[in-house]
PDB file of C-alpha atoms in Angstrom:
ATOM      1  CA  MET I   1      63.065 103.136  18.188  1.00 45.00           C
ATOM      2  CA  SER I   2      62.655 100.954  15.292  1.00 47.00           C
ATOM      3  CA  VAL I   3      63.265 102.705  12.059  1.00 49.00           C
ATOM      4  CA  GLN I   4      62.544 100.178   8.989  1.00 51.00           C
ATOM      5  CA  SER I   5      62.013 100.977   5.983  1.00 52.00           C
ATOM      6  CA  ASP I   6      61.033  99.725   2.216  1.00 58.00           C
ATOM      7  CA  ARG I   7      63.842  99.847   0.689  1.00 69.00           C
ATOM      8  CA  PRO I   8      66.323  96.706   0.732  1.00 83.00           C
ATOM      9  CA  LEU I   9      68.445  95.469   3.566  1.00 92.00           C
ATOM     10  CA  SER I  10      72.431  96.930   1.821  1.00 95.00           C
ATOM     11  CA  ALA I  11      75.698  98.352   2.530  1.00 95.00           C
ATOM     12  CA  LEU I  12      74.305 101.941   1.653  1.00 95.00           C
ATOM     13  CA  THR I  13      70.600 101.315   4.039  1.00 96.00           C
ATOM     14  CA  VAL I  14      73.031 100.561   6.746  1.00 96.00           C
ATOM     15  CA  LEU I  15      75.798 103.302   6.351  1.00 96.00           C
ATOM     16  CA  GLU I  16      72.432 105.916   5.852  1.00 96.00           C
ATOM     17  CA  THR I  17      71.503 103.995   9.488  1.00 97.00           C
ATOM     18  CA  ALA I  18      74.635 104.136  10.527  1.00 97.00           C
ATOM     19  CA  LYS I  19      74.809 108.017  10.051  1.00 97.00           C
ATOM     20  CA  ARG I  20      71.578 109.149  11.437  1.00 97.00           C
ATOM     21  CA  GLN I  21      72.545 107.121  14.898  1.00 96.00           C
ATOM     22  CA  VAL I  22      76.405 108.120  15.210  1.00 97.00           C
ATOM     23  CA  ARG I  23      74.863 112.083  14.517  1.00 96.00           C
ATOM     24  CA  ARG I  24      72.283 111.237  17.358  1.00 95.00           C
ATOM     25  CA  PHE I  25      74.169 109.425  20.353  1.00 95.00           C
ATOM     26  CA  GLY I  26      77.684 110.327  19.242  1.00 93.00           C
ATOM     27  CA  GLU I  27      80.024 107.115  17.944  1.00 93.00           C
ATOM     28  CA  SER I  28      81.215 106.105  21.580  1.00 93.00           C
ATOM     29  CA  LYS I  29      76.973 105.465  22.399  1.00 94.00           C
ATOM     30  CA  THR I  30      77.099 103.837  19.140  1.00 95.00           C
ATOM     31  CA  ASN I  31      76.665  99.966  18.723  1.00 94.00           C
ATOM     32  CA  VAL I  32      75.926  97.292  15.685  1.00 96.00           C
ATOM     33  CA  VAL I  33      73.383  95.893  17.856  1.00 95.00           C
ATOM     34  CA  ASP I  34      71.860  99.899  18.082  1.00 94.00           C
ATOM     35  CA  ILE I  35      71.970 100.006  14.268  1.00 96.00           C
ATOM     36  CA  ALA I  36      70.830  96.751  13.544  1.00 96.00           C
ATOM     37  CA  ARG I  37      67.385  97.768  16.126  1.00 95.00           C
ATOM     38  CA  ALA I  38      67.148 101.009  14.339  1.00 94.00           C
ATOM     39  CA  MET I  39      67.021  98.939  11.049  1.00 94.00           C
ATOM     40  CA  GLY I  40      64.545  95.978  12.396  1.00 94.00           C
ATOM     41  CA  VAL I  41      66.473  93.470  11.725  1.00 94.00           C
ATOM     42  CA  SER I  42      69.154  90.830  13.549  1.00 92.00           C
ATOM     43  CA  HIS I  43      72.952  92.726  14.058  1.00 90.00           C
ATOM     44  CA  ALA I  44      73.884  89.223  11.911  1.00 92.00           C
ATOM     45  CA  ALA I  45      72.456  90.648   8.751  1.00 94.00           C
ATOM     46  CA  LEU I  46      74.662  93.754   9.325  1.00 94.00           C
ATOM     47  CA  TYR I  47      77.944  91.396   9.458  1.00 93.00           C
ATOM     48  CA  ARG I  48      77.038  89.980   5.571  1.00 93.00           C
ATOM     49  CA  PHE I  49      78.226  93.795   5.143  1.00 96.00           C
ATOM     50  CA  TYR I  50      80.211  95.192   7.239  1.00 96.00           C
ATOM     51  CA  PRO I  51      82.523  93.048   9.201  1.00 95.00           C
ATOM     52  CA  SER I  52      82.426  95.092  12.605  1.00 95.00           C
ATOM     53  CA  LYS I  53      81.712  98.855  14.150  1.00 96.00           C
ATOM     54  CA  SER I  54      84.998  99.800  13.117  1.00 96.00           C
ATOM     55  CA  ALA I  55      84.655  98.829   9.203  1.00 97.00           C
ATOM     56  CA  ILE I  56      81.093 101.161   9.553  1.00 97.00           C
ATOM     57  CA  MET I  57      82.846 104.012  10.906  1.00 97.00           C
ATOM     58  CA  ASP I  58      85.598 104.009   8.254  1.00 97.00           C
ATOM     59  CA  ALA I  59      82.650 103.335   5.613  1.00 97.00           C
ATOM     60  CA  ILE I  60      81.404 107.109   7.059  1.00 97.00           C
ATOM     61  CA  VAL I  61      84.037 108.612   6.476  1.00 97.00           C
ATOM     62  CA  GLN I  62      85.341 107.393   3.456  1.00 97.00           C
ATOM     63  CA  GLU I  63      82.324 108.504   2.206  1.00 96.00           C
ATOM     64  CA  ALA I  64      83.049 112.058   3.011  1.00 96.00           C
ATOM     65  CA  MET I  65      86.788 111.237   1.425  1.00 97.00           C
ATOM     66  CA  GLU I  66      85.014 110.751  -1.453  1.00 97.00           C
ATOM     67  CA  ASP I  67      82.298 113.315  -1.743  1.00 96.00           C
ATOM     68  CA  GLU I  68      85.688 115.749  -1.314  1.00 97.00           C
ATOM     69  CA  ALA I  69      87.522 113.901  -3.980  1.00 97.00           C
ATOM     70  CA  ARG I  70      84.649 113.925  -5.860  1.00 97.00           C
ATOM     71  CA  LEU I  71      84.551 118.264  -5.063  1.00 97.00           C
ATOM     72  CA  ALA I  72      87.917 119.101  -6.114  1.00 97.00           C
ATOM     73  CA  ALA I  73      88.171 117.121  -9.160  1.00 98.00           C
ATOM     74  CA  LYS I  74      85.123 119.037 -10.696  1.00 96.00           C
ATOM     75  CA  HIS I  75      87.964 122.213 -10.810  1.00 97.00           C
ATOM     76  CA  VAL I  76      90.449 120.087 -12.385  1.00 96.00           C
ATOM     77  CA  GLU I  77      88.519 120.530 -16.172  1.00 90.00           C
ATOM     78  CA  THR I  78      87.248 124.076 -15.861  1.00 92.00           C
ATOM     79  CA  ASP I  79      88.024 126.642 -17.858  1.00 92.00           C
ATOM     80  CA  GLY I  80      89.767 129.744 -15.819  1.00 95.00           C
ATOM     81  CA  PRO I  81      93.111 130.578 -14.806  1.00 97.00           C
ATOM     82  CA  ALA I  82      94.984 128.224 -12.694  1.00 97.00           C
ATOM     83  CA  ALA I  83      95.348 130.384  -9.769  1.00 98.00           C
ATOM     84  CA  GLU I  84      91.927 131.049 -10.017  1.00 98.00           C
ATOM     85  CA  LYS I  85      90.475 127.158 -10.198  1.00 98.00           C
ATOM     86  CA  LEU I  86      93.385 126.484  -7.557  1.00 98.00           C
ATOM     87  CA  THR I  87      91.985 128.984  -4.700  1.00 98.00           C
ATOM     88  CA  ALA I  88      88.609 127.342  -5.583  1.00 98.00           C
ATOM     89  CA  MET I  89      89.511 124.260  -5.145  1.00 98.00           C
ATOM     90  CA  LEU I  90      90.650 124.339  -2.106  1.00 98.00           C
ATOM     91  CA  LEU I  91      88.607 126.682  -0.999  1.00 98.00           C
ATOM     92  CA  ASP I  92      85.309 124.287  -1.454  1.00 98.00           C
ATOM     93  CA  LEU I  93      86.684 121.856   0.153  1.00 98.00           C
ATOM     94  CA  HIS I  94      87.519 123.910   3.408  1.00 98.00           C
ATOM     95  CA  ARG I  95      83.533 124.657   3.121  1.00 98.00           C
ATOM     96  CA  ARG I  96      82.928 121.290   3.354  1.00 97.00           C
ATOM     97  CA  LYS I  97      85.713 120.564   6.894  1.00 97.00           C
ATOM     98  CA  ARG I  98      83.782 124.171   8.030  1.00 97.00           C
ATOM     99  CA  GLU I  99      80.599 122.593   7.271  1.00 97.00           C
ATOM    100  CA  ARG I 100      80.800 119.283   8.975  1.00 96.00           C
ATOM    101  CA  PHE I 101      82.356 121.109  12.064  1.00 95.00           C
ATOM    102  CA  GLU I 102      79.618 123.380  12.441  1.00 96.00           C
ATOM    103  CA  GLY I 103      76.531 121.407  11.635  1.00 95.00           C
ATOM    104  CA  ASP I 104      77.657 118.046  11.908  1.00 96.00           C
ATOM    105  CA  GLN I 105      79.602 118.020  14.920  1.00 94.00           C
ATOM    106  CA  GLU I 106      79.915 113.813  15.494  1.00 96.00           C
ATOM    107  CA  ILE I 107      80.131 113.074  11.799  1.00 96.00           C
ATOM    108  CA  HIS I 108      83.625 115.659  12.084  1.00 96.00           C
ATOM    109  CA  ASN I 109      84.639 114.173  15.207  1.00 95.00           C
ATOM    110  CA  LEU I 110      84.402 110.748  13.864  1.00 96.00           C
ATOM    111  CA  TYR I 111      86.477 111.993  10.864  1.00 96.00           C
ATOM    112  CA  ARG I 112      88.852 113.421  13.129  1.00 95.00           C
ATOM    113  CA  ARG I 113      89.719 110.249  15.590  1.00 95.00           C
ATOM    114  CA  ILE I 114      90.186 108.718  11.882  1.00 94.00           C
ATOM    115  CA  VAL I 115      92.673 111.216  10.889  1.00 93.00           C
ATOM    116  CA  VAL I 116      94.434 109.165  13.669  1.00 94.00           C
ATOM    117  CA  GLU I 117      93.866 106.198  13.553  1.00 95.00           C
ATOM    118  CA  ARG I 118      94.081 104.861  10.165  1.00 94.00           C
ATOM    119  CA  PRO I 119      97.196 106.593   8.356  1.00 95.00           C
ATOM    120  CA  ASP I 120      96.587 104.117   5.539  1.00 96.00           C
ATOM    121  CA  MET I 121      93.006 105.586   4.874  1.00 96.00           C
ATOM    122  CA  ILE I 122      94.795 109.644   5.019  1.00 95.00           C
ATOM    123  CA  ALA I 123      97.936 108.603   3.174  1.00 96.00           C
ATOM    124  CA  ALA I 124      95.436 107.361   0.208  1.00 97.00           C
ATOM    125  CA  TYR I 125      92.592 110.258   0.398  1.00 97.00           C
ATOM    126  CA  ALA I 126      96.099 112.993   0.443  1.00 97.00           C
ATOM    127  CA  ASP I 127      97.489 110.771  -2.173  1.00 97.00           C
ATOM    128  CA  ARG I 128      94.197 111.744  -4.765  1.00 97.00           C
ATOM    129  CA  ILE I 129      94.203 115.118  -3.645  1.00 98.00           C
ATOM    130  CA  THR I 130      97.942 115.614  -4.396  1.00 98.00           C
ATOM    131  CA  ALA I 131      96.867 113.760  -7.963  1.00 98.00           C
ATOM    132  CA  LEU I 132      94.468 116.354  -8.917  1.00 98.00           C
ATOM    133  CA  ILE I 133      95.675 119.352  -7.765  1.00 98.00           C
ATOM    134  CA  ALA I 134      99.122 118.095 -10.112  1.00 98.00           C
ATOM    135  CA  ARG I 135      96.444 117.475 -12.878  1.00 98.00           C
ATOM    136  CA  LEU I 136      95.829 121.095 -12.685  1.00 98.00           C
ATOM    137  CA  ILE I 137      99.299 122.240 -12.351  1.00 98.00           C
ATOM    138  CA  GLU I 138     100.010 120.380 -15.537  1.00 98.00           C
ATOM    139  CA  LYS I 139      97.815 122.048 -17.391  1.00 97.00           C
ATOM    140  CA  ALA I 140      98.965 125.426 -16.268  1.00 97.00           C
ATOM    141  CA  VAL I 141     102.366 123.793 -17.756  1.00 97.00           C
ATOM    142  CA  GLN I 142     100.995 122.751 -21.046  1.00 96.00           C
ATOM    143  CA  ARG I 143      98.917 126.558 -21.329  1.00 96.00           C
ATOM    144  CA  GLY I 144     102.318 127.944 -20.911  1.00 96.00           C
ATOM    145  CA  GLU I 145     100.179 129.753 -17.766  1.00 97.00           C
ATOM    146  CA  TRP I 146     102.946 128.279 -15.325  1.00 98.00           C
ATOM    147  CA  LYS I 147     106.411 127.016 -15.031  1.00 97.00           C
ATOM    148  CA  VAL I 148     107.188 124.068 -13.119  1.00 96.00           C
ATOM    149  CA  ASP I 149     109.451 121.605 -13.747  1.00 95.00           C
ATOM    150  CA  ASP I 150     108.635 119.051 -11.300  1.00 96.00           C
ATOM    151  CA  VAL I 151     105.329 118.685 -11.088  1.00 97.00           C
ATOM    152  CA  ASP I 152     104.424 116.260  -8.872  1.00 97.00           C
ATOM    153  CA  LEU I 153     106.756 118.100  -6.373  1.00 97.00           C
ATOM    154  CA  ALA I 154     104.814 121.249  -6.580  1.00 97.00           C
ATOM    155  CA  ALA I 155     101.882 119.887  -6.180  1.00 98.00           C
ATOM    156  CA  GLY I 156     103.041 117.903  -2.833  1.00 97.00           C
ATOM    157  CA  VAL I 157     104.308 121.706  -1.849  1.00 97.00           C
ATOM    158  CA  VAL I 158      99.979 123.418  -2.374  1.00 98.00           C
ATOM    159  CA  ARG I 159      99.139 120.129  -0.588  1.00 98.00           C
ATOM    160  CA  ASP I 160     100.954 120.894   2.348  1.00 97.00           C
ATOM    161  CA  ALA I 161     100.612 124.315   1.998  1.00 98.00           C
ATOM    162  CA  GLY I 162      96.870 123.992   2.425  1.00 97.00           C
ATOM    163  CA  MET I 163      96.869 121.188   5.259  1.00 96.00           C
ATOM    164  CA  ILE I 164      95.856 123.854   7.838  1.00 97.00           C
ATOM    165  CA  TYR I 165      92.883 124.607   6.196  1.00 98.00           C
ATOM    166  CA  VAL I 166      91.527 121.354   5.377  1.00 97.00           C
ATOM    167  CA  HIS I 167      92.682 119.438   8.587  1.00 96.00           C
ATOM    168  CA  PRO I 168      89.465 119.083   9.780  1.00 95.00           C
ATOM    169  CA  ALA I 169      91.640 119.337  13.570  1.00 96.00           C
ATOM    170  CA  PHE I 170      93.008 122.477  11.940  1.00 96.00           C
ATOM    171  CA  VAL I 171      89.889 123.508  10.870  1.00 97.00           C
ATOM    172  CA  ALA I 172      88.341 123.741  14.199  1.00 96.00           C
ATOM    173  CA  GLN I 173      91.346 125.558  15.337  1.00 97.00           C
ATOM    174  CA  LEU I 174      90.963 128.120  12.681  1.00 97.00           C
ATOM    175  CA  VAL I 175      87.484 128.360  13.532  1.00 97.00           C
ATOM    176  CA  ALA I 176      87.399 128.918  16.992  1.00 96.00           C
ATOM    177  CA  ALA I 177      89.972 131.327  16.711  1.00 98.00           C
ATOM    178  CA  GLY I 178      87.934 133.686  14.322  1.00 97.00           C
ATOM    179  CA  ALA I 179      90.900 133.489  12.481  1.00 98.00           C
ATOM    180  CA  PRO I 180      90.186 135.196   8.706  1.00 98.00           C
ATOM    181  CA  ILE I 181      90.332 131.808   7.111  1.00 98.00           C
ATOM    182  CA  GLU I 182      89.452 132.166   3.469  1.00 98.00           C
ATOM    183  CA  GLU I 183      91.508 135.491   2.990  1.00 98.00           C
ATOM    184  CA  MET I 184      94.704 133.606   4.346  1.00 98.00           C
ATOM    185  CA  LEU I 185      93.573 130.519   2.051  1.00 98.00           C
ATOM    186  CA  ARG I 186      93.526 133.372  -1.067  1.00 98.00           C
ATOM    187  CA  ALA I 187      96.815 135.120   0.201  1.00 98.00           C
ATOM    188  CA  THR I 188      98.838 130.898   0.928  1.00 98.00           C
ATOM    189  CA  ILE I 189      97.098 130.052  -2.868  1.00 98.00           C
ATOM    190  CA  ALA I 190      98.351 134.042  -4.724  1.00 98.00           C
ATOM    191  CA  THR I 191     101.574 133.654  -2.931  1.00 97.00           C
ATOM    192  CA  LEU I 192     102.433 129.941  -4.370  1.00 98.00           C
ATOM    193  CA  ALA I 193     100.245 131.145  -7.909  1.00 97.00           C
ATOM    194  CA  ARG I 194     102.785 134.184  -8.321  1.00 97.00           C
ATOM    195  CA  ALA I 195     105.683 131.852  -7.714  1.00 96.00           C
ATOM    196  CA  PHE I 196     104.496 129.586 -10.614  1.00 97.00           C
ATOM    197  CA  GLU I 197     104.067 132.431 -13.004  1.00 96.00           C
ATOM    198  CA  ALA I 198     107.900 133.486 -12.151  1.00 95.00           C
ATOM    199  CA  GLY I 199     109.120 129.916 -12.721  1.00 95.00           C
ATOM    200  CA  ILE I 200     109.976 127.885  -9.883  1.00 90.00           C
ATOM    201  CA  ARG I 201     112.971 124.789 -10.631  1.00 88.00           C
ATOM    202  CA  TYR I 202     113.610 122.466  -8.319  1.00 88.00           C
ATOM    203  CA  ALA I 203     116.461 120.166  -9.995  1.00 79.00           C
ATOM    204  CA  GLY I 204     119.957 121.615  -8.385  1.00 73.00           C
ATOM    205  CA  GLY I 205     117.750 123.235  -5.363  1.00 73.00           C
ATOM    206  CA  VAL I 206     114.353 125.520  -5.584  1.00 74.00           C
ATOM    207  CA  HIS I 207     114.945 128.853  -7.680  1.00 68.00           C
ATOM    208  CA  VAL I 208     113.092 131.178  -8.456  1.00 71.00           C
ATOM    209  CA  GLU I 209     113.584 132.287 -12.186  1.00 70.00           C
ATOM    210  CA  GLY I 210     114.401 136.269 -12.021  1.00 61.00           C
ATOM    211  CA  ALA I 211     115.204 136.007  -8.629  1.00 55.00           C
ATOM    212  CA  ALA I 212     118.632 136.887  -7.557  1.00 49.00           C
ATOM    213  CA  ALA I 213     120.801 133.825  -6.450  1.00 51.00           C
ATOM    214  CA  PRO I 214     121.183 133.970  -2.206  1.00 48.00           C
ATOM    215  CA  GLU I 215     124.430 135.218  -1.342  1.00 51.00           C
ATOM    216  CA  PRO I 216     127.271 133.121  -0.095  1.00 47.00           C
ATOM    217  CA  ILE I 217     127.240 131.870   3.344  1.00 45.00           C
TER     218      ILE I 217
END
């Protein structure tokens, strides 16, 4: 069925129509011809904006990633304790992934596939989120709130610790298991924040300031 619109044909309108088709029929049953038919145009017209179905599907997930990056970025420059800001950032990312899993299943499934099949996209996304975390940590260090000698390394630790709460496959598993996810997330960040407050030195091996040196083995 055609759903022609007065809006001019553009990459955005193609993407919006593609998402409607994916939500209705699933990715596997959606192709360029179906999207074009729904828009009331020839499939050749769509190739002006996207060279293939794969490019359209990638763009849908890229749009979701852009939304998540904006969501995370808003916490970097806000006022308040760093631990609260970091917790809020990861909670927002988790909730966005959970909302997609519970209320937008077909897009969630598409996202999960892209995570596996497009490591380049995922690496770029991970780098972007890690840079935001690094900026948050850096500001906390500048204020004297946290003591960390390698901000980038600390940001990677936070990213890896938080992955279970934001990776679409892990989110699906935790929700299905009925896990107390937000409580777990808060405990994870509280533990990291406490270490950053005490002081972490990565140079020469990880060392928490004030902690007793380990006994030699």
